Coordinates of C-alpha atoms in Angstrom, one line a residue:
X105 CA -6.1 52.0 11.4
X106 CA -9.8 51.9 10.8
X107 CA -11.5 48.8 12.2
X108 CA -12.6 45.9 10.0
X109 CA -13.8 47.1 6.6
X110 CA -16.5 44.4 6.6
X111 CA -18.4 46.0 9.5
X112 CA -21.2 48.1 8.2
X113 CA -21.4 51.7 9.4
X114 CA -24.5 53.7 10.1
X115 CA -26.3 55.3 7.2
X116 CA -28.6 58.3 7.6
X117 CA -32.1 57.3 6.4
X118 CA -33.1 60.3 4.4
X119 CA -30.1 61.6 2.5
X120 CA -31.1 60.6 -1.0
X121 CA -33.9 58.9 -3.0
X122 CA -33.0 55.4 -3.8
X123 CA -30.5 55.0 -0.9
X124 CA -30.1 51.5 0.2
X125 CA -30.7 51.7 4.0
X126 CA -29.2 49.2 6.4
X127 CA -31.2 48.1 9.4
X128 CA -31.1 50.8 12.0
X129 CA -32.4 50.7 15.6
X130 CA -33.0 54.0 17.3
X131 CA -32.7 54.2 21.1
X132 CA -34.1 57.4 22.7
X133 CA -32.6 59.5 25.4
X134 CA -33.2 63.1 26.3
X135 CA -31.1 65.6 24.3
X136 CA -31.2 69.4 24.2
X137 CA -32.5 70.6 20.8
X138 CA -30.4 73.2 19.1
X139 CA -31.8 76.4 17.7
X140 CA -32.5 76.1 13.9
X141 CA -29.3 76.2 11.9
X142 CA -28.9 78.4 8.8
X143 CA -29.1 76.4 5.6
X144 CA -26.7 76.7 2.7
X145 CA -27.8 79.6 0.5
X146 CA -26.9 77.8 -2.8
X147 CA -27.0 74.2 -3.8
X148 CA -23.7 72.4 -3.7
X149 CA -22.8 69.8 -6.3
X150 CA -20.1 67.3 -5.8
X151 CA -19.3 64.6 -8.5
X152 CA -22.4 65.7 -10.4
X153 CA -24.6 64.9 -7.4
X154 CA -26.5 67.7 -5.5
X155 CA -25.9 67.6 -1.8
X156 CA -28.9 67.6 0.4
X157 CA -29.6 70.8 2.4
X158 CA -28.3 69.1 5.5
X159 CA -25.2 67.9 3.8
X160 CA -24.4 71.3 2.5
X161 CA -25.1 73.0 5.8
X162 CA -23.0 70.5 7.8
X163 CA -20.1 70.6 5.3
X164 CA -20.0 74.4 5.6
X165 CA -20.2 74.3 9.4
X166 CA -17.6 71.7 10.0
X167 CA -15.1 73.3 7.5
X168 CA -15.3 76.7 9.1
X169 CA -15.3 75.4 12.6
X170 CA -12.2 73.2 12.1
X171 CA -10.2 75.4 9.7
X172 CA -8.9 78.0 12.2
X173 CA -7.7 75.4 14.6
X174 CA -6.0 73.0 12.3
X175 CA -2.2 72.9 12.1
X176 CA -0.1 73.9 9.1
X177 CA -0.6 76.5 6.4
X178 CA -3.7 77.0 4.3
X179 CA -2.7 74.3 1.8
X180 CA -2.3 71.7 4.5
X181 CA -5.6 72.7 6.2
X182 CA -7.5 72.3 2.9
X183 CA -5.9 69.0 2.2
X184 CA -6.8 67.6 5.6
X185 CA -10.4 68.9 5.4
X186 CA -10.9 67.5 1.9
X187 CA -9.9 64.0 3.2
X188 CA -12.0 64.2 6.4
X189 CA -15.1 65.5 4.8
X190 CA -14.8 63.0 1.9
X191 CA -14.9 60.3 4.6
X192 CA -17.9 61.7 6.4
X193 CA -19.8 62.3 3.2
X194 CA -19.3 58.9 1.7
X195 CA -20.1 57.3 5.1
X196 CA -23.6 59.0 4.9
X197 CA -23.1 60.9 8.2
X198 CA -22.9 64.3 6.6
X199 CA -26.7 64.1 5.8
X200 CA -27.8 64.0 9.4
X201 CA -29.9 66.9 10.8
X202 CA -27.4 69.5 12.2
X203 CA -28.1 68.9 15.9
X204 CA -28.0 65.1 15.3
X205 CA -24.7 65.6 13.3
X206 CA -23.0 67.3 16.3
X207 CA -24.2 64.6 18.7
X208 CA -23.7 61.7 16.3
X209 CA -23.3 58.3 18.1
X210 CA -23.6 55.0 16.4
X211 CA -22.7 51.3 17.2
X212 CA -23.0 48.1 15.4
X213 CA -24.8 45.6 17.6
X214 CA -25.6 42.0 16.4
X215 CA -25.2 43.0 12.8
X216 CA -27.4 46.1 13.1
X217 CA -26.4 49.7 13.2
X218 CA -27.8 51.4 16.3
X219 CA -28.0 55.1 16.3
X220 CA -28.1 56.3 19.9
X221 CA -30.0 59.4 20.7
X222 CA -28.1 59.7 24.0
X223 CA -24.7 61.1 23.0
X224 CA -23.1 59.7 26.2
X225 CA -24.1 56.1 25.5
X226 CA -21.1 53.9 25.1
X227 CA -20.8 50.9 22.9
X228 CA -19.5 47.5 24.1
X229 CA -16.1 46.2 23.4
X230 CA -15.1 44.9 19.9
X231 CA -17.8 46.7 17.9
X232 CA -17.7 49.4 15.3
X233 CA -18.3 52.7 17.1
X234 CA -18.5 56.0 15.2
X235 CA -19.1 59.5 16.7
X236 CA -19.3 63.1 15.7
X237 CA -19.1 65.2 12.5
X238 CA -16.0 63.3 11.4
X239 CA -17.6 59.9 11.8
X240 CA -14.4 58.9 13.5
X241 CA -14.2 55.5 15.2
X242 CA -13.7 55.7 19.0
X243 CA -11.6 52.5 19.5
X244 CA -9.0 53.7 16.9
X245 CA -7.5 56.4 19.2
X246 CA -6.4 56.4 22.8
X247 CA -7.7 59.1 25.2
X248 CA -4.1 60.4 25.5
X249 CA -3.8 60.9 21.7
X250 CA -7.2 62.6 21.5
X251 CA -6.4 64.9 24.4
X252 CA -3.0 65.8 22.9
X253 CA -4.6 66.8 19.6
X254 CA -7.3 68.8 21.4
X255 CA -4.6 70.6 23.5
X256 CA -2.7 71.5 20.4
X257 CA -5.8 73.0 18.8
X258 CA -7.2 74.8 21.9
X259 CA -4.3 75.1 24.3
X260 CA -6.1 72.9 26.7
X261 CA -8.3 69.8 26.2
X262 CA -10.9 71.0 28.7
X263 CA -11.5 74.1 26.6
X264 CA -12.1 72.0 23.5
X265 CA -14.5 69.8 25.5
X266 CA -16.5 72.8 26.7
X267 CA -16.8 74.3 23.3
X268 CA -17.8 71.0 21.7
X269 CA -20.5 70.5 24.3
X270 CA -21.9 74.0 23.8
X271 CA -21.9 73.7 20.0
X272 CA -23.9 70.4 20.5
X273 CA -26.5 72.2 22.6
X274 CA -25.4 71.0 26.1
X275 CA -24.9 74.1 28.2
X276 CA -23.8 74.3 31.9
X277 CA -26.1 72.5 34.3
X278 CA -27.4 69.9 31.8
X279 CA -27.0 66.2 32.8
X280 CA -25.2 65.3 29.6
X281 CA -22.6 68.1 30.0
X282 CA -22.0 67.4 33.7
X283 CA -21.4 63.7 33.0
X284 CA -19.0 64.5 30.1
X285 CA -17.0 67.0 32.2
X286 CA -16.8 64.6 35.1
X287 CA -15.7 61.5 33.0
X288 CA -12.1 60.6 32.4
X289 CA -12.7 57.7 30.0
X290 CA -14.6 57.0 26.9
X291 CA -17.3 59.6 27.4
X292 CA -14.7 62.3 27.5
X293 CA -12.9 60.8 24.5
X294 CA -16.0 60.6 22.4
X295 CA -16.9 64.3 23.1
X296 CA -13.4 65.4 22.2
X297 CA -13.6 63.4 19.0
X298 CA -16.9 65.2 18.2
X299 CA -14.9 68.5 18.0
X300 CA -14.5 69.4 14.3
X301 CA -10.8 70.2 14.5
X302 CA -9.9 67.1 16.6
X303 CA -12.1 64.6 14.7
X304 CA -11.1 65.9 11.3
X305 CA -7.4 65.5 12.1
X306 CA -7.7 61.9 13.4
X307 CA -10.1 60.6 10.7
X308 CA -8.0 62.1 8.0
X309 CA -5.1 60.0 9.3
X310 CA -7.4 56.9 9.4
X311 CA -8.6 57.5 5.9
X312 CA -5.1 58.2 4.4
X313 CA -4.6 54.6 3.2
X314 CA -7.6 55.1 0.9
X315 CA -5.7 57.5 -1.1
X316 CA -2.0 56.6 -0.6
X317 CA -2.5 52.8 -0.9
X318 CA -5.8 52.6 -2.7
X319 CA -7.1 50.3 0.0
X320 CA -10.1 48.5 -1.6
X321 CA -12.2 48.4 1.5
X322 CA -12.6 52.2 1.3
X323 CA -14.6 52.1 -2.0
X324 CA -17.9 50.7 -3.2
X325 CA -16.0 48.7 -5.9
X326 CA -14.1 46.9 -3.1
X327 CA -17.0 44.6 -2.3
X328 CA -18.8 46.7 0.3
X329 CA -22.5 47.1 0.2
X330 CA -23.6 49.4 -2.6
X331 CA -24.7 52.2 -0.3
X332 CA -26.0 55.3 -2.1
X333 CA -23.4 57.8 -0.8
X334 CA -20.6 55.3 -1.2
X335 CA -21.4 54.8 -4.9
X336 CA -21.9 58.5 -5.4
X337 CA -18.6 59.7 -3.8
X338 CA -16.4 56.7 -3.3
X339 CA -17.1 54.3 -6.2
X340 CA -13.3 53.6 -6.7
X341 CA -9.9 55.1 -6.0
X342 CA -9.8 57.5 -9.0
X343 CA -13.3 58.8 -8.5
X344 CA -12.6 59.3 -4.8
X345 CA -9.5 61.4 -5.8
X346 CA -11.7 63.5 -8.0
X347 CA -14.3 64.0 -5.3
X348 CA -11.7 65.0 -2.8
X349 CA -10.4 67.6 -5.2
X350 CA -13.9 69.0 -5.7
X351 CA -14.4 69.1 -1.9
X352 CA -11.1 70.9 -1.5
X353 CA -12.0 73.6 -4.0
X354 CA -15.4 74.0 -2.3
X355 CA -13.9 74.2 1.2
X356 CA -11.4 76.8 -0.1
X357 CA -14.4 79.0 -1.0
X358 CA -16.1 78.3 2.3
X359 CA -13.0 79.4 4.2
X360 CA -11.9 82.2 1.9
X361 CA -12.6 84.8 4.7
X362 CA -11.0 82.8 7.4
X363 CA -7.6 84.2 6.9
X364 CA -8.9 87.8 6.7
X365 CA -8.0 89.7 9.8
X366 CA -5.2 87.4 10.8
X367 CA -2.1 89.0 12.2
X368 CA -0.9 89.9 8.8
X369 CA -3.7 92.5 8.7
X370 CA -3.9 93.5 12.4
X371 CA -1.9 95.6 14.7
X372 CA -1.1 92.7 17.0
X373 CA 1.7 90.3 17.6
X374 CA 2.0 86.7 16.5
X375 CA 2.8 84.0 19.0
X376 CA 5.4 81.5 18.0
X377 CA 7.8 78.9 19.5
X378 CA 11.5 78.3 19.2
X379 CA 12.5 75.1 17.4
X380 CA 14.8 72.4 18.8
X381 CA 18.1 74.2 18.9
X382 CA 20.2 71.1 19.4
X383 CA 21.4 72.1 22.9
X384 CA 22.7 75.6 22.0
X385 CA 21.1 79.0 22.6
X386 CA 19.6 81.2 19.8
X387 CA 21.0 84.7 19.7
X388 CA 18.6 87.7 19.3
X389 CA 20.4 90.1 17.1
X390 CA 20.2 93.9 17.0
X391 CA 19.7 93.8 13.3
X392 CA 18.4 91.2 10.8
X393 CA 21.8 89.7 10.2
X394 CA 24.0 87.0 11.9
X395 CA 26.9 89.5 12.0
X396 CA 24.9 92.0 14.2
X397 CA 25.5 92.3 18.0
X398 CA 23.6 89.8 20.2
X399 CA 21.1 91.6 22.5
X400 CA 19.7 88.5 24.1
X401 CA 19.3 84.7 23.9
X402 CA 16.4 82.2 23.5
X403 CA 16.2 78.5 24.4
X404 CA 14.4 75.5 22.8
X405 CA 10.6 75.7 23.4
X406 CA 10.6 79.4 24.4
X407 CA 7.3 81.1 23.4
X408 CA 7.9 84.5 21.7
X409 CA 5.8 87.3 20.1
X410 CA 6.7 88.5 16.6
X411 CA 5.6 92.1 15.7
X412 CA 6.9 92.1 12.1
X413 CA 9.2 90.3 9.7
X414 CA 11.8 91.2 7.1
X415 CA 14.3 89.8 4.6
X416 CA 17.9 89.1 5.6
X417 CA 20.7 86.7 5.0
X418 CA 19.7 83.1 4.4
X419 CA 19.9 80.9 7.5
X420 CA 19.7 77.1 7.7
X421 CA 18.3 75.2 10.6
X422 CA 20.3 72.0 10.3
X423 CA 18.3 70.3 13.0
X424 CA 14.9 70.6 11.2
X425 CA 16.4 70.9 7.7
X426 CA 14.8 74.3 7.1
X427 CA 16.3 77.3 5.2
X428 CA 14.8 80.8 5.2
X429 CA 15.7 84.4 4.4
X430 CA 13.0 85.7 6.8
X431 CA 13.9 87.3 10.1
X432 CA 11.5 88.0 12.9
X433 CA 11.4 91.1 15.1
X434 CA 10.7 90.4 18.8
X435 CA 9.7 93.6 20.6
X436 CA 10.1 92.2 24.1
X437 CA 13.7 91.4 23.3
X438 CA 14.5 94.4 21.2
X439 CA 16.0 92.5 18.3
X440 CA 15.7 89.9 15.5
X441 CA 16.0 86.2 15.2
X442 CA 16.3 84.0 12.1
X443 CA 12.8 82.6 11.2
X444 CA 14.4 79.3 10.3
X445 CA 14.8 78.6 14.0
X446 CA 11.2 79.6 14.8
X447 CA 8.1 77.5 14.5
X448 CA 5.2 79.5 13.1
X449 CA 3.3 76.8 11.3
X450 CA 4.4 78.0 7.9
X451 CA 7.6 78.8 6.0
X452 CA 6.1 82.1 4.8
X453 CA 5.3 85.4 6.5
X454 CA 2.9 85.4 9.4
X455 CA 3.3 89.1 10.5
X456 CA 3.5 92.4 8.6
X457 CA 6.8 93.2 6.9
X458 CA 9.0 95.6 8.8
X459 CA 9.4 98.9 7.0
X460 CA 7.0 100.9 4.8
X461 CA 5.4 102.3 7.9
X462 CA 5.6 99.1 10.0
X463 CA 9.1 99.5 11.5
X464 CA 9.5 97.6 14.7
X465 CA 8.3 99.9 17.5
X466 CA 10.6 100.8 20.3
X467 CA 9.7 99.4 23.7
X468 CA 7.0 101.5 25.4
X469 CA 8.2 104.3 27.6
X470 CA 6.8 106.0 30.6
X471 CA 5.2 108.7 28.4
X472 CA 3.1 106.2 26.5
X473 CA -0.3 104.9 27.6
X474 CA -2.0 101.6 26.8
X475 CA -5.1 102.0 24.7
X476 CA -7.6 99.4 26.0
X477 CA -10.0 97.7 23.6
X478 CA -13.5 98.1 25.0
X479 CA -15.2 95.0 26.4
X480 CA -17.3 93.3 23.6
X481 CA -20.7 93.8 25.0
X482 CA -23.3 91.3 23.8
X483 CA -20.6 88.7 22.9
X484 CA -20.9 85.2 24.3
X485 CA -18.5 83.9 26.9
X486 CA -16.9 81.6 24.3
X487 CA -16.4 84.6 21.9
X488 CA -14.8 86.7 24.7
X489 CA -12.5 83.8 25.6
X490 CA -11.5 83.5 21.9
X491 CA -10.8 87.3 21.6
X492 CA -8.6 87.2 24.8
X493 CA -6.7 84.3 23.4
X494 CA -6.3 86.1 20.1
X495 CA -5.2 89.3 21.7
X496 CA -3.1 88.1 24.6
X497 CA -2.5 84.3 24.1
X498 CA -4.4 83.4 27.3
X499 CA -6.6 80.2 27.3
X500 CA -9.6 79.5 29.6
X501 CA -11.1 76.1 30.6
X502 CA -14.0 74.8 32.7
X503 CA -14.0 72.7 35.8
X504 CA -16.4 73.1 38.7
X505 CA -17.9 76.0 36.9
X506 CA -18.2 76.9 33.2
X507 CA -17.0 80.3 32.0
X508 CA -20.5 80.5 30.3
X509 CA -22.1 80.5 33.8
X510 CA -23.6 83.9 34.8
X511 CA -21.6 83.7 38.1
X512 CA -18.4 83.7 36.0
X513 CA -19.2 86.7 33.9
X514 CA -17.6 89.4 36.2
X515 CA -14.4 87.4 36.5
X516 CA -14.2 86.9 32.7
X517 CA -14.7 90.6 32.2
X518 CA -12.1 91.3 34.8
X519 CA -9.5 89.3 32.9
X520 CA -10.4 91.2 29.7
X521 CA -10.1 94.6 31.3
X522 CA -7.0 93.7 33.4
X523 CA -5.1 92.4 30.3
X524 CA -6.2 95.4 28.2
X525 CA -4.9 97.7 30.9
X526 CA -1.3 96.4 30.3
X527 CA -1.8 95.7 26.6
X528 CA 1.0 98.0 25.4
X529 CA 3.6 96.2 27.7
X530 CA 5.2 92.7 27.4
X531 CA 3.4 91.5 30.6
X532 CA 1.2 88.9 28.8
X533 CA 4.2 87.7 26.8
X534 CA 6.2 87.3 30.0
X535 CA 3.4 85.2 31.5
X536 CA 3.0 83.1 28.4
X537 CA 6.7 82.4 28.1
X538 CA 6.9 81.4 31.8
X539 CA 3.6 79.3 31.9
X540 CA 4.1 77.3 28.7
X541 CA 1.6 76.2 26.1
X542 CA -0.6 74.1 28.4
X543 CA -1.4 77.0 30.7
X544 CA -5.0 77.9 31.2
X545 CA -7.3 79.9 33.6
X546 CA -9.8 77.5 35.1
X547 CA -13.2 78.3 36.4
X548 CA -13.1 76.3 39.6
X549 CA -13.5 76.2 43.4
X550 CA -10.8 77.0 45.9
X551 CA -10.6 77.1 49.7
X552 CA -12.6 79.9 51.4
X553 CA -11.2 83.4 51.0
X554 CA -8.8 82.2 48.2
X555 CA -9.8 83.8 45.0
X556 CA -7.1 82.3 42.8
X557 CA -4.6 79.4 43.2
X558 CA -1.7 78.6 40.8
X559 CA -1.5 74.9 41.5
X560 CA 1.0 72.1 40.9
X561 CA -0.8 71.2 37.7
X562 CA 0.4 74.4 36.1
X563 CA -3.1 75.9 35.8
X564 CA -4.5 79.0 37.4
X565 CA -7.7 78.0 39.3
X566 CA -10.1 80.9 39.9
X567 CA -13.0 80.6 42.3
X568 CA -15.5 82.6 40.2
X569 CA -18.2 82.3 42.8
X570 CA -16.2 84.1 45.5
X571 CA -15.2 87.1 43.4
X572 CA -18.5 88.6 42.3
X573 CA -18.8 92.3 41.8
X574 CA -15.8 94.3 42.9
X575 CA -14.4 97.8 42.0
X576 CA -12.5 98.0 38.7
X577 CA -9.2 98.7 40.5
X578 CA -9.6 95.7 42.8
X579 CA -10.3 93.4 39.9
X580 CA -7.3 94.8 38.0
X581 CA -5.2 94.1 41.0
X582 CA -6.6 90.6 41.3
X583 CA -6.0 89.7 37.6
X584 CA -2.4 91.0 37.5
X585 CA -1.6 89.5 40.9
X586 CA -2.8 86.0 39.8
X587 CA -1.2 86.1 36.4
X588 CA 2.1 87.0 38.0
X589 CA 2.4 83.7 39.8
X590 CA 3.5 81.5 36.8
X591 CA 6.3 84.0 36.1
X592 CA 7.5 84.1 39.7
X593 CA 7.5 80.3 39.8
X594 CA 10.2 80.1 37.1
X595 CA 13.0 81.0 39.4
X596 CA 15.0 82.4 36.5
X597 CA 17.7 85.2 36.5
X598 CA 15.1 87.9 36.5
X599 CA 13.5 86.4 39.6
X600 CA 16.9 86.3 41.2
X601 CA 17.4 90.0 40.7
X602 CA 13.9 90.5 42.3
X603 CA 15.0 88.5 45.3
X604 CA 17.9 90.8 45.8
X605 CA 15.5 93.7 46.1
X606 CA 13.1 91.8 48.3
X607 CA 15.7 90.6 50.8
X608 CA 17.1 94.1 51.1
X609 CA 13.8 96.0 51.5
X610 CA 11.5 93.4 53.1
X611 CA 7.9 92.5 52.2
X612 CA 5.7 95.1 50.4
X613 CA 2.3 94.1 51.9
X614 CA 0.9 92.4 55.0
X615 CA -0.3 89.5 52.8
X616 CA 3.2 89.0 51.4
X617 CA 4.5 89.0 55.0
X618 CA 2.0 86.4 56.1
X619 CA 2.9 84.1 53.2
X620 CA 6.6 84.5 54.0
X621 CA 6.2 83.7 57.7
X622 CA 4.0 80.7 56.9
X623 CA 6.5 79.2 54.5
X624 CA 9.4 79.6 57.0
X625 CA 7.3 78.1 59.8
X626 CA 6.5 75.1 57.6
X627 CA 10.2 74.5 57.0
X628 CA 9.9 75.3 53.3
X629 CA 12.3 78.2 53.4
X630 CA 11.3 81.8 52.6
X631 CA 8.6 82.1 49.9
X632 CA 8.6 85.5 48.3
X633 CA 6.0 84.6 45.6
X634 CA 3.0 86.4 47.0
X635 CA 5.2 89.5 47.6
X636 CA 6.2 89.3 43.9
X637 CA 2.6 89.2 42.8
X638 CA 1.6 92.1 45.0
X639 CA 4.6 94.1 43.8
X640 CA 3.4 93.8 40.2
X641 CA -0.3 94.1 40.8
X642 CA -0.1 97.2 43.0
X643 CA 2.1 98.8 40.3
X644 CA -0.7 98.5 37.8
X645 CA -3.7 99.1 40.1
X646 CA -2.6 102.3 41.9
X647 CA -6.1 102.9 43.1
X648 CA -6.5 99.6 44.8
X649 CA -5.7 99.3 48.5
X650 CA -6.4 95.6 48.7
X651 CA -3.4 94.1 50.5
X652 CA -4.7 91.0 52.3
X653 CA -6.9 88.2 50.9
X654 CA -8.2 87.6 54.5
X655 CA -9.3 91.3 55.0
X656 CA -10.9 92.2 51.7
X657 CA -13.1 94.9 53.2
X658 CA -10.1 96.7 54.8
X659 CA -8.6 99.3 52.4
X660 CA -5.0 99.7 53.6
X661 CA -3.9 102.0 50.8
X662 CA -1.6 101.2 47.9
X663 CA 1.9 100.5 49.3
X664 CA 3.5 102.7 46.6
X665 CA 1.7 105.7 47.9
X666 CA 3.9 105.8 50.9
X667 CA 7.2 106.4 49.1
X668 CA 8.9 103.6 51.1
X669 CA 9.1 101.1 48.2
X670 CA 10.8 103.0 45.5
X671 CA 13.2 100.1 44.8
X672 CA 10.3 97.7 44.2
X673 CA 8.6 100.3 41.9
X674 CA 11.8 100.9 39.9
X675 CA 12.4 97.1 39.5
X676 CA 8.8 96.5 38.3
X677 CA 9.0 99.4 35.9
X678 CA 12.2 98.1 34.3
X679 CA 11.7 94.4 34.3
X680 CA 8.0 93.9 33.9
X681 CA 6.5 96.9 32.1
X682 CA 9.3 98.4 30.0
X683 CA 8.9 101.7 31.8
X684 CA 5.2 102.2 31.2
X685 CA 3.5 103.7 34.4
X686 CA -0.1 103.5 35.5
X687 CA -0.1 106.2 38.0
X688 CA 2.0 108.9 39.6
X689 CA 5.5 108.4 40.9
X690 CA 5.9 106.4 44.2
X691 CA 5.2 108.6 47.2
X692 CA 2.5 110.6 45.3
X693 CA -1.2 109.9 45.8
X694 CA -3.1 108.9 42.6
X695 CA -6.3 110.7 41.7
X696 CA -8.8 107.9 42.2

């Protein structure tokens, strides 16, 4: 719930002529000014009141920033944004200068509203404390709740934090950013609350009683001070309902292009999750009907990729109470599942309809080649990360380094090119299913000579400072090697079949042998994980001879060139890449 309705909240001092301004103290601290923001091209009128240029600009920015990352279908997103922007507008916060809007930080101290210029400044206990574009109150929400919402929106709370800091003008190396990244308390929480998608969701929940219960403290007529923006946009319950409806219509216009280019219109798969199955497996069917032969099974929480959807017999999910006639085609599994058992965020179509030229494609074969998308030259690091997430489902986050740091640029490019090299195979889907929704690639520091480390926290930590400039084949080997670790850590039936090959034929590389011997010497039993990662990586990067992390300058040749590891090669082709090959047959030298 929102704190006491009798505590006055900060009002921006220049939003409208005749505005009743409360006493505001301004405390200065160094901030990084943002580049000038584009203003709204046309005046915006809400409830017969023209918004100021700042209000119109901020409304457009926060709506577009939040929309893509909000849960639910378009109708649900618009409802949520209409409520959250109504709150920010009537609180007077929407009228701040754009850079001030993104860094907004206000406390009530001794009856006065204090607007801190230092966005990291914390308020004392028991006071009204609002932050960010949503004007959300910090004490209303625990850090755990805020991080959970951020992780749902971005895949990882650290990624949400990094983007929010960058949007507010605090790039890597600035004191404000470093303090926010290092903090694990209220500073971290307030920055996550400043994220448009996170703050909008939480303040919409806080403001819900204003509409559902008609709580009087929400409105000017409820005895609160007759602030200008409050009387304009929240005079009473009925007027607030009308204002929210106008905001919803305006936001629908602002975000009209946001759904263009989504998977319905693109030649790419849609990531989804299997619902709670009530303890039983979900059959993947050869055809879109429950009477068809089962070709595989899924479990609760499995992440899948949908290439197209079609109509079929109606199926009811009696656990969630959902009924649907839509069936989803899963190319990695070669069959269909009833959409009623799949969580996609909507009960409608999220992928192209199968048929009419969009029949589900057969799994790639060895005579097919992956067509790599070119690296988006000139794009920011944040834009590249977003494209990789869109294309392959992989999330990035910052730690000791930011992915926006120049030192991280070669590594980020390596992940783009490595994933594009295998883009026509189910490799990224295998990794996503094994790693889970919280998985991310972290720009971090590792021990010397260790480029990447898949740690107990379930994250892949990459030492971007060690990697630097390498040959394209070495970088492709590195990316595929590191991304193979979450999969090998699963110890599933597929991994068991790999162990049978490994135990019969021995290690593939010197590095795999060292890791195996070290695990046995440590009393941990044989660890075949590094051998697994080398097996997959060398299959893709046939021109890379890198076989030991501790001897990076020594090119030992690709192990598949020798012809001694045909069994490994065949297993990888069948179980990892659906028959797609990236070089000549084992025993033959590639043309590098």
